[in-house]
């Protein structure tokens, strides 16, 4: 798909990407004052939509911005956005800001939010990433204290993720005060003696939709899990490390800071979880067809 055929949604209208414009006074542009969601759509159906809309509400509440739509309205808009774009699998981006107003840090009164949505073809990660794993680097998590809000102000995440790219890696694993939080754009799991280790969903990480699904699948299939605060030494010594996100699904991290993780190959618990995830996706899509 190129920019000319892509149809986006902006403030009540579906229109070609090239015709979608926002004011330079938009508070998203001026302050990064807004929140977003990324929702995968498989076979033209939004995946885990209720969960994504619940998290959107949490983010909006976190920045004290009223939700302009009911969930039923969001579902209709999203259905239409998918229908108007090409690709069986799409990745939907929803973006809300506190609207357009003369620059002043405090909230403007009586201003409508800016609502923008776009769809991009969802390209799965390269197959070899699942088969051989990906490299990651680590860094100190220097973000703010409300990482549970999916804020559009992503400068720290941008800088942290670029660190990975600069080192030929795929993700940056973050440690706050020596404790694992998440990745620059993903959640991180470890495996130790067959047990999945996951950080708690607190204000230091984004409550990932894929994170929840991984824990649900583990519970349903009797794979032991432990939620806790894990220090750097324990994570580096883990048998397996994974990253999860809506666009990357589940990927094995097989090198961290140029050292092998466990055997240096995707582990058995990863392979099991990856298969369960794919199976779940197929079942859900079939059931809603
Ligand atoms: N990011 N943590 C951070 C900081 C993220 O940016 C993301 C996803 C996740 C995983 O959440 P989920 O499983 O709900 O996608 C965790 C999206 C994909 C993005 O910003 O493009």
Coordinates of C-alpha atoms and ligand atoms in Angstrom, one line a residue:
X1 CA 0.0 0.0 0.0
X2 CA 1.3 3.5 -0.7
X3 CA 0.3 6.8 0.8
X4 CA -2.1 7.6 -2.0
X5 CA -4.4 4.6 -1.5
X6 CA -4.3 4.6 2.3
X7 CA -7.5 5.8 3.9
X8 CA -7.3 7.3 7.3
X9 CA -9.8 8.6 9.8
X10 CA -9.5 12.1 11.2
X11 CA -12.1 13.9 13.3
X12 CA -15.2 12.3 11.9
X13 CA -14.1 11.8 8.3
X14 CA -12.5 9.0 6.3
X15 CA -10.1 10.5 3.8
X16 CA -6.9 9.7 1.8
X17 CA -3.7 10.0 3.9
X18 CA -2.4 12.9 1.8
X19 CA -5.5 14.9 2.6
X20 CA -5.3 14.4 6.4
X21 CA -4.0 17.5 8.1
X22 CA -3.8 18.8 11.7
X23 CA -3.0 22.2 13.0
X24 CA 0.5 23.0 14.2
X25 CA -1.2 24.1 17.4
X26 CA -2.4 20.6 18.1
X27 CA -1.4 19.7 21.6
X28 CA -0.1 16.4 20.3
X29 CA 2.4 18.3 18.2
X30 CA 3.2 21.0 20.7
X31 CA 3.3 19.0 24.0
X32 CA 3.0 15.3 23.0
X33 CA -0.3 15.6 25.0
X34 CA -2.2 12.5 23.9
X35 CA -2.5 8.7 24.0
X36 CA -2.5 6.0 21.4
X37 CA -3.3 2.3 20.8
X38 CA -1.9 -0.2 18.3
X39 CA -4.4 -3.0 17.5
X40 CA -3.6 -5.9 15.1
X41 CA -6.3 -7.0 12.7
X42 CA -6.1 -10.6 11.4
X43 CA -8.3 -11.7 8.5
X44 CA -9.8 -8.2 8.6
X45 CA -10.9 -8.5 12.3
X46 CA -9.5 -6.5 15.1
X47 CA -7.8 -8.9 17.6
X48 CA -8.6 -8.5 21.3
X49 CA -10.5 -5.3 20.6
X50 CA -12.3 -5.1 24.0
X51 CA -8.9 -5.4 25.8
X52 CA -7.4 -2.7 23.6
X53 CA -10.4 -0.4 24.2
X54 CA -10.2 -1.0 27.9
X55 CA -6.5 0.0 27.9
X56 CA -7.3 3.1 25.8
X57 CA -9.8 4.1 28.5
X58 CA -7.1 3.6 31.1
X59 CA -4.7 5.8 29.2
X60 CA -7.4 8.5 28.7
X61 CA -8.2 8.4 32.4
X62 CA -4.5 8.7 33.1
X63 CA -4.2 12.0 31.2
X64 CA -7.8 13.2 32.2
X65 CA -9.1 13.3 28.6
X66 CA -12.7 12.3 28.1
X67 CA -13.3 9.4 25.7
X68 CA -15.2 10.9 22.7
X69 CA -16.7 7.5 21.7
X70 CA -18.4 4.6 23.2
X71 CA -16.9 1.2 22.6
X72 CA -19.6 0.4 20.1
X73 CA -18.7 3.6 18.2
X74 CA -15.0 2.7 18.3
X75 CA -15.8 -0.8 17.0
X76 CA -17.8 0.6 14.1
X77 CA -15.1 3.1 13.2
X78 CA -12.5 0.4 13.3
X79 CA -14.5 -1.9 11.2
X80 CA -14.9 0.8 8.6
X81 CA -11.2 1.7 8.7
X82 CA -10.3 -2.0 8.1
X83 CA -12.9 -2.3 5.2
X84 CA -11.6 0.8 3.5
X85 CA -8.0 -0.4 3.5
X86 CA -6.2 -3.2 1.7
X87 CA -4.6 -6.3 3.3
X88 CA -6.2 -9.2 5.2
X89 CA -3.9 -8.5 8.2
X90 CA -3.6 -4.8 9.2
X91 CA -2.1 -2.9 12.0
X92 CA -4.4 -0.2 13.3
X93 CA -3.1 2.9 15.0
X94 CA -5.5 5.1 17.1
X95 CA -4.3 8.4 18.3
X96 CA -6.1 11.0 20.5
X97 CA -4.8 14.3 21.6
X98 CA -6.2 17.1 23.7
X99 CA -7.0 19.1 20.6
X100 CA -6.0 22.4 19.1
X101 CA -5.5 25.4 21.3
X102 CA -3.1 28.4 21.8
X103 CA 0.0 27.1 23.5
X104 CA -0.5 26.9 27.3
X105 CA 0.5 24.0 29.4
X106 CA -2.8 23.8 31.4
X107 CA -5.7 22.1 29.8
X108 CA -7.7 24.2 27.3
X109 CA -11.5 24.5 28.1
X110 CA -14.2 23.5 25.7
X111 CA -11.8 22.0 23.0
X112 CA -12.6 18.9 21.1
X113 CA -10.0 16.2 21.1
X114 CA -8.2 15.3 17.9
X115 CA -9.0 11.7 16.8
X116 CA -6.8 10.1 14.2
X117 CA -6.7 6.5 13.0
X118 CA -4.7 4.8 10.3
X119 CA -4.2 1.3 9.1
X120 CA -1.0 -0.2 7.7
X121 CA -0.5 -3.7 6.3
X122 CA 0.6 -6.0 9.2
X123 CA 3.8 -7.7 8.1
X124 CA 4.8 -10.6 10.5
X125 CA 8.3 -10.6 11.8
X126 CA 10.8 -12.5 9.6
X127 CA 10.5 -16.3 10.0
X128 CA 14.1 -16.7 11.0
X129 CA 13.6 -14.4 14.0
X130 CA 11.4 -17.1 15.5
X131 CA 13.7 -19.9 14.3
X132 CA 17.1 -18.5 15.4
X133 CA 16.0 -15.7 17.8
X134 CA 16.9 -12.0 17.9
X135 CA 19.6 -9.9 19.6
X136 CA 18.8 -7.3 22.3
X137 CA 20.8 -4.8 24.3
X138 CA 20.1 -3.6 27.8
X139 CA 19.8 -0.1 29.2
X140 CA 18.7 1.8 32.2
X141 CA 15.0 2.6 32.1
X142 CA 15.1 6.3 32.3
X143 CA 11.4 6.9 31.5
X144 CA 8.8 8.6 33.7
X145 CA 6.7 7.0 36.4
X146 CA 3.5 6.4 34.4
X147 CA 4.7 3.9 31.8
X148 CA 1.2 2.2 32.2
X149 CA -0.2 5.1 30.1
X150 CA 0.2 4.5 26.4
X151 CA 1.3 8.1 25.9
X152 CA 2.2 9.5 22.4
X153 CA 5.2 11.3 24.1
X154 CA 7.6 8.5 23.3
X155 CA 11.0 10.3 23.1
X156 CA 12.6 8.1 25.8
X157 CA 11.3 5.0 24.0
X158 CA 12.6 6.3 20.7
X159 CA 16.0 6.9 22.1
X160 CA 16.1 3.5 23.9
X161 CA 15.0 1.6 20.8
X162 CA 17.5 3.4 18.6
X163 CA 20.2 2.1 20.9
X164 CA 19.2 -1.4 19.9
X165 CA 19.3 -0.5 16.2
X166 CA 22.7 1.1 16.6
X167 CA 24.0 -2.2 17.9
X168 CA 22.3 -4.3 15.2
X169 CA 19.8 -5.6 17.7
X170 CA 16.0 -5.7 17.6
X171 CA 15.0 -4.5 21.1
X172 CA 16.4 -2.8 24.2
X173 CA 15.6 -4.6 27.5
X174 CA 15.1 -2.0 30.3
X175 CA 16.1 -2.2 34.0
X176 CA 14.9 0.3 36.5
X177 CA 17.1 0.3 39.7
X178 CA 18.4 -3.0 38.5
X179 CA 15.0 -4.6 38.1
X180 CA 13.5 -5.7 34.8
X181 CA 10.6 -3.5 33.6
X182 CA 10.0 -4.1 29.9
X183 CA 11.4 -3.4 26.4
X184 CA 11.5 0.0 24.6
X185 CA 8.4 -1.1 22.6
X186 CA 7.5 -4.5 24.0
X187 CA 7.1 -6.6 27.2
X188 CA 9.8 -9.0 28.3
X189 CA 9.4 -12.4 29.8
X190 CA 12.1 -14.8 31.1
X191 CA 12.1 -18.6 31.6
X192 CA 13.9 -20.2 34.5
X193 CA 13.8 -24.0 35.0
X194 CA 10.6 -24.2 32.9
X195 CA 8.8 -21.4 34.9
X196 CA 7.8 -18.2 33.0
X197 CA 8.9 -15.1 34.9
X198 CA 7.1 -11.9 34.3
X199 CA 7.3 -8.4 35.8
X200 CA 4.1 -7.1 37.5
X201 CA 1.7 -4.8 35.7
X202 CA 2.5 -1.7 37.7
X203 CA 3.2 1.9 36.7
X204 CA 6.7 1.0 35.4
X205 CA 5.5 -0.9 32.4
X206 CA 2.8 -0.9 29.7
X207 CA 0.1 -3.5 30.5
X208 CA 0.6 -5.4 27.2
X209 CA -2.4 -7.0 25.5
X210 CA 0.0 -9.7 24.3
X211 CA 1.5 -10.0 27.8
X212 CA -2.0 -10.8 29.2
X213 CA -2.6 -13.4 26.4
X214 CA 0.7 -15.1 27.1
X215 CA -0.1 -15.5 30.8
X216 CA -3.7 -16.6 29.9
X217 CA -2.3 -19.3 27.6
X218 CA 0.3 -20.4 30.1
X219 CA -2.4 -20.8 32.8
X220 CA -4.8 -22.6 30.4
X221 CA -2.0 -25.1 29.4
X222 CA -0.5 -25.6 32.8
X223 CA 2.8 -23.8 32.2
X224 CA 3.9 -22.4 35.6
X225 CA 4.3 -18.7 35.8
X226 CA 5.6 -16.4 38.5
X227 CA 5.0 -12.6 38.6
X228 CA 7.7 -10.8 40.4
X229 CA 10.5 -8.2 40.4
X230 CA 13.6 -9.8 38.8
X231 CA 17.1 -8.4 39.1
X232 CA 19.5 -8.0 36.2
X233 CA 21.7 -10.9 37.3
X234 CA 18.7 -13.3 37.3
X235 CA 17.5 -12.1 33.9
X236 CA 21.0 -12.5 32.4
X237 CA 21.2 -16.0 33.8
X238 CA 17.7 -17.1 32.6
X239 CA 17.3 -20.1 30.2
X240 CA 15.1 -18.1 27.9
X241 CA 14.1 -14.5 27.2
X242 CA 11.1 -13.4 25.1
X243 CA 9.7 -10.2 23.9
X244 CA 6.0 -9.7 23.1
X245 CA 4.0 -7.0 21.3
X246 CA 0.9 -6.7 19.1
X247 CA 3.0 -6.3 16.0
X248 CA 5.9 -8.7 16.8
X249 CA 3.7 -11.3 18.7
X250 CA 6.3 -13.4 20.6
X251 CA 10.0 -13.5 19.7
X252 CA 12.8 -15.3 21.4
X253 CA 15.8 -13.1 22.5
X254 CA 18.8 -15.3 22.1
X255 CA 21.5 -12.7 22.6
X256 CA 21.6 -10.0 25.3
X257 CA 24.5 -7.5 25.1
X258 CA 26.4 -9.8 22.8
X259 CA 26.2 -12.8 25.2
X260 CA 24.1 -15.8 24.5
X261 CA 20.8 -16.2 26.5
X262 CA 20.7 -19.8 27.8
X263 CA 21.7 -22.1 25.0
X264 CA 21.7 -19.3 22.5
X265 CA 18.8 -20.9 20.7
X266 CA 15.0 -20.4 21.1
X267 CA 14.1 -22.6 24.0
X268 CA 11.4 -25.3 24.4
X269 CA 9.0 -23.1 26.5
X270 CA 9.2 -20.4 23.8
X271 CA 8.4 -23.0 21.1
X272 CA 5.4 -24.2 23.0
X273 CA 4.1 -20.7 23.7
X274 CA 4.6 -19.6 20.1
X275 CA 2.6 -22.6 18.9
X276 CA -0.2 -21.9 21.5
X277 CA -0.3 -18.3 20.4
X278 CA -0.7 -19.2 16.7
X279 CA -3.3 -21.8 17.5
X280 CA -5.3 -19.3 19.6
X281 CA -5.2 -16.7 16.9
X282 CA -6.4 -19.2 14.3
X283 CA -9.3 -20.4 16.6
X284 CA -10.4 -16.8 17.4
X285 CA -10.4 -15.8 13.7
X286 CA -12.3 -19.0 12.8
X287 CA -14.9 -18.5 15.5
X288 CA -15.6 -14.9 14.4
X289 CA -15.6 -15.7 10.7
Ligands
LIG1 N1 4.0 -1.1 21.4 N2 5.6 -2.0 26.2 C1 5.8 -0.9 25.4 C2 6.6 0.2 25.8 C3 5.2 -0.9 24.1 O1 5.3 0.2 23.3 C4 4.4 -2.0 23.6 C5 3.8 -2.1 22.3 C6 4.3 -3.1 24.5 C7 3.5 -4.3 24.2 O2 2.1 -4.1 24.3 P1 1.0 -4.9 23.3 O3 1.3 -6.3 23.6 O4 -0.3 -4.4 23.8 O5 1.3 -4.5 21.9 C8 4.9 -3.0 25.8 C9 3.3 -0.9 20.2 C10 3.2 -2.1 19.4 C11 3.8 0.3 19.4 O6 4.1 1.3 20.1 O7 3.9 0.3 18.2

